[in-house]
């Protein structure tokens, strides 16, 4: 089957609601909905998070990362971690669990390797986006972190359903970056109730135009994507890869270079990336 035809069929199925998500995504989505309730109590939320072992482990782990625990005072229980992180970060972690579980839905070792590489890329982009938002573009760091986590969710869905279309990921994916990525990405992001400001930032990434000086949430995500040391394997398959070349981008922010900002934040970046990849 021609790749464009296969991709169109996948998008059409998703648009009709014929979507498959991980079995355990329901608990993470329930956590997301609880977080949207302004009257949600920490005790209730902690109990809900504790019901999902993967999520509860991630929450405690991220609460002890350098980014959220600069003083080095570790917590060991979900309730303390919830209190430290706050609802916005918890929303990101709940979504990260869903996306990470989508990685495991691949149906072959080759596709699983692609999904794993895509998650490594997403983790690096999320960590970079948080730092760039905080020190460079002055955007909300947690919104940038969330955008980084979900910016490739359409790609994860593509890989999870690729077995239905033999050869789809082996024959080149030029059609993916034409407009299919945006079409499928919109559908999956909507299904996950991703906020409009995050969707707007990801749309900027799909557009591919980085404004200078970088100031918006979209610029933040674009900059993080270009600076990520791990490239999206789907970009490589679609002929949009960097061919091993690192992005050469330098900015001056309040008298300090982007390179020095990232160097000063190296421990924070490594801690966040390792936690997401664990």
PDB file of C-alpha atoms in Angstrom:
ATOM      1  CA  UNK A   1       0.000   0.000   0.000  1.00  0.00           C
ATOM      2  CA  UNK A   2       1.243   3.486  -0.880  1.00  0.00           C
ATOM      3  CA  UNK A   3       2.409   5.331   2.238  1.00  0.00           C
ATOM      4  CA  UNK A   4       0.193   8.353   1.650  1.00  0.00           C
ATOM      5  CA  UNK A   5      -2.842   6.097   1.236  1.00  0.00           C
ATOM      6  CA  UNK A   6      -1.940   4.222   4.428  1.00  0.00           C
ATOM      7  CA  UNK A   7      -1.440   7.439   6.388  1.00  0.00           C
ATOM      8  CA  UNK A   8      -4.726   8.853   5.103  1.00  0.00           C
ATOM      9  CA  UNK A   9      -6.497   5.660   6.201  1.00  0.00           C
ATOM     10  CA  UNK A  10      -4.960   5.899   9.683  1.00  0.00           C
ATOM     11  CA  UNK A  11      -6.019   9.536  10.035  1.00  0.00           C
ATOM     12  CA  UNK A  12      -9.535   8.735   8.798  1.00  0.00           C
ATOM     13  CA  UNK A  13      -9.920   5.948  11.387  1.00  0.00           C
ATOM     14  CA  UNK A  14      -8.698   8.203  14.172  1.00  0.00           C
ATOM     15  CA  UNK A  15     -11.018  11.019  13.082  1.00  0.00           C
ATOM     16  CA  UNK A  16     -13.978   8.633  13.398  1.00  0.00           C
ATOM     17  CA  UNK A  17     -12.984   7.807  16.961  1.00  0.00           C
ATOM     18  CA  UNK A  18     -11.454   4.432  16.097  1.00  0.00           C
ATOM     19  CA  UNK A  19      -8.517   4.963  18.443  1.00  0.00           C
ATOM     20  CA  UNK A  20      -6.636   2.561  20.674  1.00  0.00           C
ATOM     21  CA  UNK A  21      -4.893   3.732  23.849  1.00  0.00           C
ATOM     22  CA  UNK A  22      -2.918   1.781  26.475  1.00  0.00           C
ATOM     23  CA  UNK A  23      -4.943  -0.317  28.924  1.00  0.00           C
ATOM     24  CA  UNK A  24      -3.736   1.617  31.961  1.00  0.00           C
ATOM     25  CA  UNK A  25      -4.301   5.045  30.395  1.00  0.00           C
ATOM     26  CA  UNK A  26      -7.685   5.242  32.122  1.00  0.00           C
ATOM     27  CA  UNK A  27      -6.160   5.818  35.565  1.00  0.00           C
ATOM     28  CA  UNK A  28      -3.826   8.517  34.261  1.00  0.00           C
ATOM     29  CA  UNK A  29      -6.765  10.216  32.525  1.00  0.00           C
ATOM     30  CA  UNK A  30      -8.766  10.063  35.778  1.00  0.00           C
ATOM     31  CA  UNK A  31      -5.864  11.802  37.508  1.00  0.00           C
ATOM     32  CA  UNK A  32      -5.869  14.445  34.768  1.00  0.00           C
ATOM     33  CA  UNK A  33      -9.601  15.050  35.259  1.00  0.00           C
ATOM     34  CA  UNK A  34      -9.187  15.237  39.036  1.00  0.00           C
ATOM     35  CA  UNK A  35      -6.484  17.863  38.563  1.00  0.00           C
ATOM     36  CA  UNK A  36      -8.918  19.951  36.521  1.00  0.00           C
ATOM     37  CA  UNK A  37     -11.250  20.085  39.545  1.00  0.00           C
ATOM     38  CA  UNK A  38     -10.337  23.153  41.642  1.00  0.00           C
ATOM     39  CA  UNK A  39     -11.882  21.477  44.709  1.00  0.00           C
ATOM     40  CA  UNK A  40      -9.726  18.357  44.434  1.00  0.00           C
ATOM     41  CA  UNK A  41      -8.057  17.602  47.790  1.00  0.00           C
ATOM     42  CA  UNK A  42      -4.411  16.534  47.989  1.00  0.00           C
ATOM     43  CA  UNK A  43      -5.406  13.440  49.980  1.00  0.00           C
ATOM     44  CA  UNK A  44      -7.878  12.365  47.283  1.00  0.00           C
ATOM     45  CA  UNK A  45      -5.368  13.012  44.510  1.00  0.00           C
ATOM     46  CA  UNK A  46      -2.612  11.142  46.345  1.00  0.00           C
ATOM     47  CA  UNK A  47      -4.861   8.108  46.728  1.00  0.00           C
ATOM     48  CA  UNK A  48      -5.734   8.183  43.029  1.00  0.00           C
ATOM     49  CA  UNK A  49      -2.072   8.461  41.981  1.00  0.00           C
ATOM     50  CA  UNK A  50      -1.074   5.650  44.346  1.00  0.00           C
ATOM     51  CA  UNK A  51      -3.462   3.318  42.491  1.00  0.00           C
ATOM     52  CA  UNK A  52      -1.169   3.467  39.441  1.00  0.00           C
ATOM     53  CA  UNK A  53       2.294   2.120  40.410  1.00  0.00           C
ATOM     54  CA  UNK A  54       4.070   3.560  37.371  1.00  0.00           C
ATOM     55  CA  UNK A  55       2.612   7.023  37.912  1.00  0.00           C
ATOM     56  CA  UNK A  56       3.246   7.043  41.660  1.00  0.00           C
ATOM     57  CA  UNK A  57       6.873   6.018  41.105  1.00  0.00           C
ATOM     58  CA  UNK A  58       7.331   8.757  38.491  1.00  0.00           C
ATOM     59  CA  UNK A  59       5.775  11.387  40.757  1.00  0.00           C
ATOM     60  CA  UNK A  60       8.107  10.621  43.667  1.00  0.00           C
ATOM     61  CA  UNK A  61      11.090  10.388  41.316  1.00  0.00           C
ATOM     62  CA  UNK A  62      10.449  13.741  39.616  1.00  0.00           C
ATOM     63  CA  UNK A  63       9.838  15.383  43.019  1.00  0.00           C
ATOM     64  CA  UNK A  64      13.351  14.290  44.025  1.00  0.00           C
ATOM     65  CA  UNK A  65      15.001  15.476  40.795  1.00  0.00           C
ATOM     66  CA  UNK A  66      17.357  18.466  40.853  1.00  0.00           C
ATOM     67  CA  UNK A  67      14.781  20.559  38.994  1.00  0.00           C
ATOM     68  CA  UNK A  68      12.174  20.244  41.754  1.00  0.00           C
ATOM     69  CA  UNK A  69      14.429  19.507  44.726  1.00  0.00           C
ATOM     70  CA  UNK A  70      17.422  21.873  44.556  1.00  0.00           C
ATOM     71  CA  UNK A  71      17.875  21.656  48.343  1.00  0.00           C
ATOM     72  CA  UNK A  72      18.429  17.900  48.198  1.00  0.00           C
ATOM     73  CA  UNK A  73      15.686  17.052  50.716  1.00  0.00           C
ATOM     74  CA  UNK A  74      14.227  13.809  49.395  1.00  0.00           C
ATOM     75  CA  UNK A  75      10.603  12.724  49.790  1.00  0.00           C
ATOM     76  CA  UNK A  76       9.542   9.090  49.858  1.00  0.00           C
ATOM     77  CA  UNK A  77       5.735   9.174  49.755  1.00  0.00           C
ATOM     78  CA  UNK A  78       3.206  10.232  47.136  1.00  0.00           C
ATOM     79  CA  UNK A  79       1.445  12.827  49.301  1.00  0.00           C
ATOM     80  CA  UNK A  80       4.679  14.735  50.002  1.00  0.00           C
ATOM     81  CA  UNK A  81       5.627  14.532  46.323  1.00  0.00           C
ATOM     82  CA  UNK A  82       2.214  15.873  45.288  1.00  0.00           C
ATOM     83  CA  UNK A  83       2.560  18.798  47.702  1.00  0.00           C
ATOM     84  CA  UNK A  84       6.004  19.651  46.329  1.00  0.00           C
ATOM     85  CA  UNK A  85       5.178  19.404  42.639  1.00  0.00           C
ATOM     86  CA  UNK A  86       1.789  21.079  42.404  1.00  0.00           C
ATOM     87  CA  UNK A  87      -1.071  20.300  40.053  1.00  0.00           C
ATOM     88  CA  UNK A  88       0.497  21.609  36.833  1.00  0.00           C
ATOM     89  CA  UNK A  89       3.525  19.328  37.035  1.00  0.00           C
ATOM     90  CA  UNK A  90       1.342  16.394  38.082  1.00  0.00           C
ATOM     91  CA  UNK A  91      -0.740  16.903  34.948  1.00  0.00           C
ATOM     92  CA  UNK A  92       2.438  16.610  32.883  1.00  0.00           C
ATOM     93  CA  UNK A  93       3.509  13.443  34.668  1.00  0.00           C
ATOM     94  CA  UNK A  94       0.100  11.792  34.250  1.00  0.00           C
ATOM     95  CA  UNK A  95       0.261  12.512  30.530  1.00  0.00           C
ATOM     96  CA  UNK A  96       3.876  11.320  30.355  1.00  0.00           C
ATOM     97  CA  UNK A  97       2.765   7.932  31.684  1.00  0.00           C
ATOM     98  CA  UNK A  98       0.152   7.648  28.921  1.00  0.00           C
ATOM     99  CA  UNK A  99       2.658   8.599  26.214  1.00  0.00           C
ATOM    100  CA  UNK A 100       5.288   6.252  27.649  1.00  0.00           C
ATOM    101  CA  UNK A 101       2.776   3.392  27.661  1.00  0.00           C
ATOM    102  CA  UNK A 102       1.993   4.153  24.012  1.00  0.00           C
ATOM    103  CA  UNK A 103       5.668   3.415  23.389  1.00  0.00           C
ATOM    104  CA  UNK A 104       5.035  -0.153  24.522  1.00  0.00           C
ATOM    105  CA  UNK A 105       2.158  -0.665  22.067  1.00  0.00           C
ATOM    106  CA  UNK A 106       4.524  -1.234  19.136  1.00  0.00           C
ATOM    107  CA  UNK A 107       4.065  -4.677  17.569  1.00  0.00           C
ATOM    108  CA  UNK A 108       7.611  -5.552  16.494  1.00  0.00           C
ATOM    109  CA  UNK A 109      11.109  -5.155  17.873  1.00  0.00           C
ATOM    110  CA  UNK A 110      11.947  -2.691  15.097  1.00  0.00           C
ATOM    111  CA  UNK A 111       8.911  -0.539  15.836  1.00  0.00           C
ATOM    112  CA  UNK A 112       9.568  -0.780  19.575  1.00  0.00           C
ATOM    113  CA  UNK A 113      13.100   0.517  18.990  1.00  0.00           C
ATOM    114  CA  UNK A 114      11.668   3.433  16.999  1.00  0.00           C
ATOM    115  CA  UNK A 115       9.195   4.241  19.778  1.00  0.00           C
ATOM    116  CA  UNK A 116      11.924   4.040  22.416  1.00  0.00           C
ATOM    117  CA  UNK A 117      14.094   6.436  20.430  1.00  0.00           C
ATOM    118  CA  UNK A 118      11.128   8.773  19.995  1.00  0.00           C
ATOM    119  CA  UNK A 119      10.574   8.819  23.759  1.00  0.00           C
ATOM    120  CA  UNK A 120      14.267   9.596  24.363  1.00  0.00           C
ATOM    121  CA  UNK A 121      13.852  12.519  21.975  1.00  0.00           C
ATOM    122  CA  UNK A 122      10.676  13.675  23.752  1.00  0.00           C
ATOM    123  CA  UNK A 123      12.336  13.475  27.183  1.00  0.00           C
ATOM    124  CA  UNK A 124      15.260  15.601  26.023  1.00  0.00           C
ATOM    125  CA  UNK A 125      12.969  18.152  24.385  1.00  0.00           C
ATOM    126  CA  UNK A 126      10.793  18.377  27.516  1.00  0.00           C
ATOM    127  CA  UNK A 127      13.790  18.979  29.786  1.00  0.00           C
ATOM    128  CA  UNK A 128      15.305  21.533  27.402  1.00  0.00           C
ATOM    129  CA  UNK A 129      11.966  23.307  26.942  1.00  0.00           C
ATOM    130  CA  UNK A 130      11.574  23.740  30.708  1.00  0.00           C
ATOM    131  CA  UNK A 131      15.039  25.294  31.053  1.00  0.00           C
ATOM    132  CA  UNK A 132      14.681  27.472  27.940  1.00  0.00           C
ATOM    133  CA  UNK A 133      11.277  28.738  29.086  1.00  0.00           C
ATOM    134  CA  UNK A 134      12.636  29.626  32.498  1.00  0.00           C
ATOM    135  CA  UNK A 135      15.833  31.378  31.475  1.00  0.00           C
ATOM    136  CA  UNK A 136      15.485  32.394  27.824  1.00  0.00           C
ATOM    137  CA  UNK A 137      11.924  32.960  26.584  1.00  0.00           C
ATOM    138  CA  UNK A 138      10.429  33.723  30.042  1.00  0.00           C
ATOM    139  CA  UNK A 139       7.464  31.452  29.378  1.00  0.00           C
ATOM    140  CA  UNK A 140       5.778  29.151  31.904  1.00  0.00           C
ATOM    141  CA  UNK A 141       8.369  26.370  32.470  1.00  0.00           C
ATOM    142  CA  UNK A 142       5.717  23.793  33.349  1.00  0.00           C
ATOM    143  CA  UNK A 143       3.709  24.529  30.202  1.00  0.00           C
ATOM    144  CA  UNK A 144       6.897  24.139  28.166  1.00  0.00           C
ATOM    145  CA  UNK A 145       7.708  20.877  29.965  1.00  0.00           C
ATOM    146  CA  UNK A 146       4.235  19.545  29.180  1.00  0.00           C
ATOM    147  CA  UNK A 147       4.495  20.610  25.528  1.00  0.00           C
ATOM    148  CA  UNK A 148       7.796  18.768  25.218  1.00  0.00           C
ATOM    149  CA  UNK A 149       6.310  15.590  26.652  1.00  0.00           C
ATOM    150  CA  UNK A 150       3.369  15.493  24.231  1.00  0.00           C
ATOM    151  CA  UNK A 151       4.790  17.095  21.081  1.00  0.00           C
ATOM    152  CA  UNK A 152       5.398  13.713  19.374  1.00  0.00           C
ATOM    153  CA  UNK A 153       2.237  11.981  20.575  1.00  0.00           C
ATOM    154  CA  UNK A 154       0.961  11.640  17.007  1.00  0.00           C
ATOM    155  CA  UNK A 155       4.191   9.844  16.159  1.00  0.00           C
ATOM    156  CA  UNK A 156       3.732   7.393  19.017  1.00  0.00           C
ATOM    157  CA  UNK A 157       0.222   6.680  17.797  1.00  0.00           C
ATOM    158  CA  UNK A 158       1.521   6.161  14.255  1.00  0.00           C
ATOM    159  CA  UNK A 159       4.088   3.611  15.452  1.00  0.00           C
ATOM    160  CA  UNK A 160       1.523   1.812  17.637  1.00  0.00           C
ATOM    161  CA  UNK A 161      -0.790   1.246  14.635  1.00  0.00           C
ATOM    162  CA  UNK A 162       1.869   0.716  11.952  1.00  0.00           C
ATOM    163  CA  UNK A 163       1.489  -3.088  12.013  1.00  0.00           C
ATOM    164  CA  UNK A 164      -1.905  -2.641  10.334  1.00  0.00           C
ATOM    165  CA  UNK A 165      -0.116  -1.143   7.321  1.00  0.00           C
ATOM    166  CA  UNK A 166       2.832  -3.416   6.390  1.00  0.00           C
ATOM    167  CA  UNK A 167       5.897  -1.534   5.196  1.00  0.00           C
ATOM    168  CA  UNK A 168       4.653   1.850   6.412  1.00  0.00           C
ATOM    169  CA  UNK A 169       7.701   2.575   8.568  1.00  0.00           C
ATOM    170  CA  UNK A 170      10.163   0.794   6.317  1.00  0.00           C
ATOM    171  CA  UNK A 171       9.481   2.583   3.024  1.00  0.00           C
ATOM    172  CA  UNK A 172      10.327   6.163   3.978  1.00  0.00           C
ATOM    173  CA  UNK A 173       7.923   8.636   5.530  1.00  0.00           C
ATOM    174  CA  UNK A 174       8.134  11.717   3.325  1.00  0.00           C
ATOM    175  CA  UNK A 175       4.338  12.001   3.465  1.00  0.00           C
ATOM    176  CA  UNK A 176       4.395  12.197   7.272  1.00  0.00           C
ATOM    177  CA  UNK A 177       5.844  15.702   7.414  1.00  0.00           C
ATOM    178  CA  UNK A 178       3.739  17.014   4.527  1.00  0.00           C
ATOM    179  CA  UNK A 179       0.612  17.422   6.644  1.00  0.00           C
ATOM    180  CA  UNK A 180      -0.217  14.004   8.104  1.00  0.00           C
ATOM    181  CA  UNK A 181       1.757  14.646  11.299  1.00  0.00           C
ATOM    182  CA  UNK A 182      -0.347  17.727  12.023  1.00  0.00           C
ATOM    183  CA  UNK A 183      -3.643  16.018  11.132  1.00  0.00           C
ATOM    184  CA  UNK A 184      -3.060  12.930  13.267  1.00  0.00           C
ATOM    185  CA  UNK A 185      -1.364  14.941  15.993  1.00  0.00           C
ATOM    186  CA  UNK A 186      -4.395  17.224  16.344  1.00  0.00           C
ATOM    187  CA  UNK A 187      -6.743  14.261  16.711  1.00  0.00           C
ATOM    188  CA  UNK A 188      -4.638  12.480  19.345  1.00  0.00           C
ATOM    189  CA  UNK A 189      -3.913  15.662  21.304  1.00  0.00           C
ATOM    190  CA  UNK A 190      -7.629  16.488  21.370  1.00  0.00           C
ATOM    191  CA  UNK A 191      -8.408  12.967  22.580  1.00  0.00           C
ATOM    192  CA  UNK A 192      -5.983  13.526  25.461  1.00  0.00           C
ATOM    193  CA  UNK A 193      -7.595  16.894  26.332  1.00  0.00           C
ATOM    194  CA  UNK A 194      -4.382  18.834  25.760  1.00  0.00           C
ATOM    195  CA  UNK A 195      -4.935  22.564  26.528  1.00  0.00           C
ATOM    196  CA  UNK A 196      -5.181  25.062  23.688  1.00  0.00           C
ATOM    197  CA  UNK A 197      -1.973  26.929  24.581  1.00  0.00           C
ATOM    198  CA  UNK A 198      -0.005  23.687  24.385  1.00  0.00           C
ATOM    199  CA  UNK A 199      -1.672  22.757  21.102  1.00  0.00           C
ATOM    200  CA  UNK A 200      -0.777  26.192  19.737  1.00  0.00           C
ATOM    201  CA  UNK A 201       2.881  25.699  20.656  1.00  0.00           C
ATOM    202  CA  UNK A 202       2.958  22.311  18.932  1.00  0.00           C
ATOM    203  CA  UNK A 203       1.317  23.832  15.853  1.00  0.00           C
ATOM    204  CA  UNK A 204       4.222  26.303  15.770  1.00  0.00           C
ATOM    205  CA  UNK A 205       6.607  23.355  15.858  1.00  0.00           C
ATOM    206  CA  UNK A 206       4.798  21.725  12.945  1.00  0.00           C
ATOM    207  CA  UNK A 207       5.063  25.028  11.071  1.00  0.00           C
ATOM    208  CA  UNK A 208       8.806  24.899  11.616  1.00  0.00           C
ATOM    209  CA  UNK A 209       9.517  28.648  11.795  1.00  0.00           C
ATOM    210  CA  UNK A 210      11.680  29.782  14.724  1.00  0.00           C
ATOM    211  CA  UNK A 211      11.366  33.507  15.402  1.00  0.00           C
ATOM    212  CA  UNK A 212      14.388  35.425  16.665  1.00  0.00           C
ATOM    213  CA  UNK A 213      14.535  36.546  19.352  1.00  0.00           C
ATOM    214  CA  UNK A 214      12.687  33.506  20.680  1.00  0.00           C
ATOM    215  CA  UNK A 215       9.886  34.700  22.966  1.00  0.00           C
ATOM    216  CA  UNK A 216       6.763  32.519  22.667  1.00  0.00           C
ATOM    217  CA  UNK A 217       5.898  29.049  23.939  1.00  0.00           C
ATOM    218  CA  UNK A 218       6.075  27.859  20.331  1.00  0.00           C
ATOM    219  CA  UNK A 219       9.572  29.343  19.968  1.00  0.00           C
ATOM    220  CA  UNK A 220      10.532  27.598  23.201  1.00  0.00           C
ATOM    221  CA  UNK A 221       9.446  24.217  21.846  1.00  0.00           C
ATOM    222  CA  UNK A 222      11.097  24.792  18.466  1.00  0.00           C
ATOM    223  CA  UNK A 223      14.366  25.779  20.105  1.00  0.00           C
ATOM    224  CA  UNK A 224      14.289  22.751  22.405  1.00  0.00           C
ATOM    225  CA  UNK A 225      13.502  20.446  19.483  1.00  0.00           C
ATOM    226  CA  UNK A 226      16.407  21.777  17.442  1.00  0.00           C
ATOM    227  CA  UNK A 227      18.839  21.583  20.362  1.00  0.00           C
ATOM    228  CA  UNK A 228      17.864  18.073  21.446  1.00  0.00           C
ATOM    229  CA  UNK A 229      20.884  15.736  21.338  1.00  0.00           C
ATOM    230  CA  UNK A 230      18.503  12.911  20.396  1.00  0.00           C
ATOM    231  CA  UNK A 231      16.707  13.444  17.099  1.00  0.00           C
ATOM    232  CA  UNK A 232      13.232  12.174  16.303  1.00  0.00           C
ATOM    233  CA  UNK A 233      13.571   8.938  14.315  1.00  0.00           C
ATOM    234  CA  UNK A 234      10.461   9.943  12.363  1.00  0.00           C
ATOM    235  CA  UNK A 235      12.241  13.087  11.175  1.00  0.00           C
ATOM    236  CA  UNK A 236      15.045  10.866   9.930  1.00  0.00           C
ATOM    237  CA  UNK A 237      12.627   8.495   8.167  1.00  0.00           C
ATOM    238  CA  UNK A 238      10.870  11.400   6.473  1.00  0.00           C
ATOM    239  CA  UNK A 239      14.095  12.889   5.134  1.00  0.00           C
ATOM    240  CA  UNK A 240      14.015  15.825   7.558  1.00  0.00           C
ATOM    241  CA  UNK A 241      16.884  14.611   9.749  1.00  0.00           C
ATOM    242  CA  UNK A 242      19.994  16.569  10.665  1.00  0.00           C
ATOM    243  CA  UNK A 243      22.274  13.814   9.354  1.00  0.00           C
ATOM    244  CA  UNK A 244      24.215  13.793  12.618  1.00  0.00           C
ATOM    245  CA  UNK A 245      24.817  17.558  12.615  1.00  0.00           C
ATOM    246  CA  UNK A 246      24.068  19.398  15.852  1.00  0.00           C
ATOM    247  CA  UNK A 247      22.107  22.637  15.656  1.00  0.00           C
ATOM    248  CA  UNK A 248      24.394  25.677  15.825  1.00  0.00           C
ATOM    249  CA  UNK A 249      22.211  28.229  17.595  1.00  0.00           C
ATOM    250  CA  UNK A 250      23.469  31.004  19.838  1.00  0.00           C
ATOM    251  CA  UNK A 251      21.482  33.686  21.633  1.00  0.00           C
ATOM    252  CA  UNK A 252      22.322  36.446  24.074  1.00  0.00           C
ATOM    253  CA  UNK A 253      19.928  36.633  27.024  1.00  0.00           C
ATOM    254  CA  UNK A 254      20.448  39.371  29.615  1.00  0.00           C
ATOM    255  CA  UNK A 255      24.160  39.387  28.874  1.00  0.00           C
ATOM    256  CA  UNK A 256      24.499  35.603  29.033  1.00  0.00           C
ATOM    257  CA  UNK A 257      24.772  33.231  26.070  1.00  0.00           C
ATOM    258  CA  UNK A 258      22.400  30.343  25.477  1.00  0.00           C
ATOM    259  CA  UNK A 259      25.380  27.988  25.554  1.00  0.00           C
ATOM    260  CA  UNK A 260      26.374  29.127  29.041  1.00  0.00           C
ATOM    261  CA  UNK A 261      22.761  28.952  30.277  1.00  0.00           C
ATOM    262  CA  UNK A 262      22.480  25.346  29.128  1.00  0.00           C
ATOM    263  CA  UNK A 263      25.892  24.515  30.593  1.00  0.00           C
ATOM    264  CA  UNK A 264      24.868  25.979  33.960  1.00  0.00           C
ATOM    265  CA  UNK A 265      21.652  23.924  33.784  1.00  0.00           C
ATOM    266  CA  UNK A 266      23.363  20.679  32.782  1.00  0.00           C
ATOM    267  CA  UNK A 267      22.653  18.922  36.091  1.00  0.00           C
ATOM    268  CA  UNK A 268      18.981  19.923  35.976  1.00  0.00           C
ATOM    269  CA  UNK A 269      18.671  18.769  32.358  1.00  0.00           C
ATOM    270  CA  UNK A 270      20.347  15.441  33.074  1.00  0.00           C
ATOM    271  CA  UNK A 271      18.189  14.832  36.148  1.00  0.00           C
ATOM    272  CA  UNK A 272      14.911  15.573  34.350  1.00  0.00           C
ATOM    273  CA  UNK A 273      15.822  13.527  31.287  1.00  0.00           C
ATOM    274  CA  UNK A 274      16.937  10.556  33.384  1.00  0.00           C
ATOM    275  CA  UNK A 275      13.729  10.653  35.427  1.00  0.00           C
ATOM    276  CA  UNK A 276      11.538  10.710  32.327  1.00  0.00           C
ATOM    277  CA  UNK A 277      13.546   7.885  30.756  1.00  0.00           C
ATOM    278  CA  UNK A 278      13.469   5.676  33.848  1.00  0.00           C
TER     279      UNK A 278
END
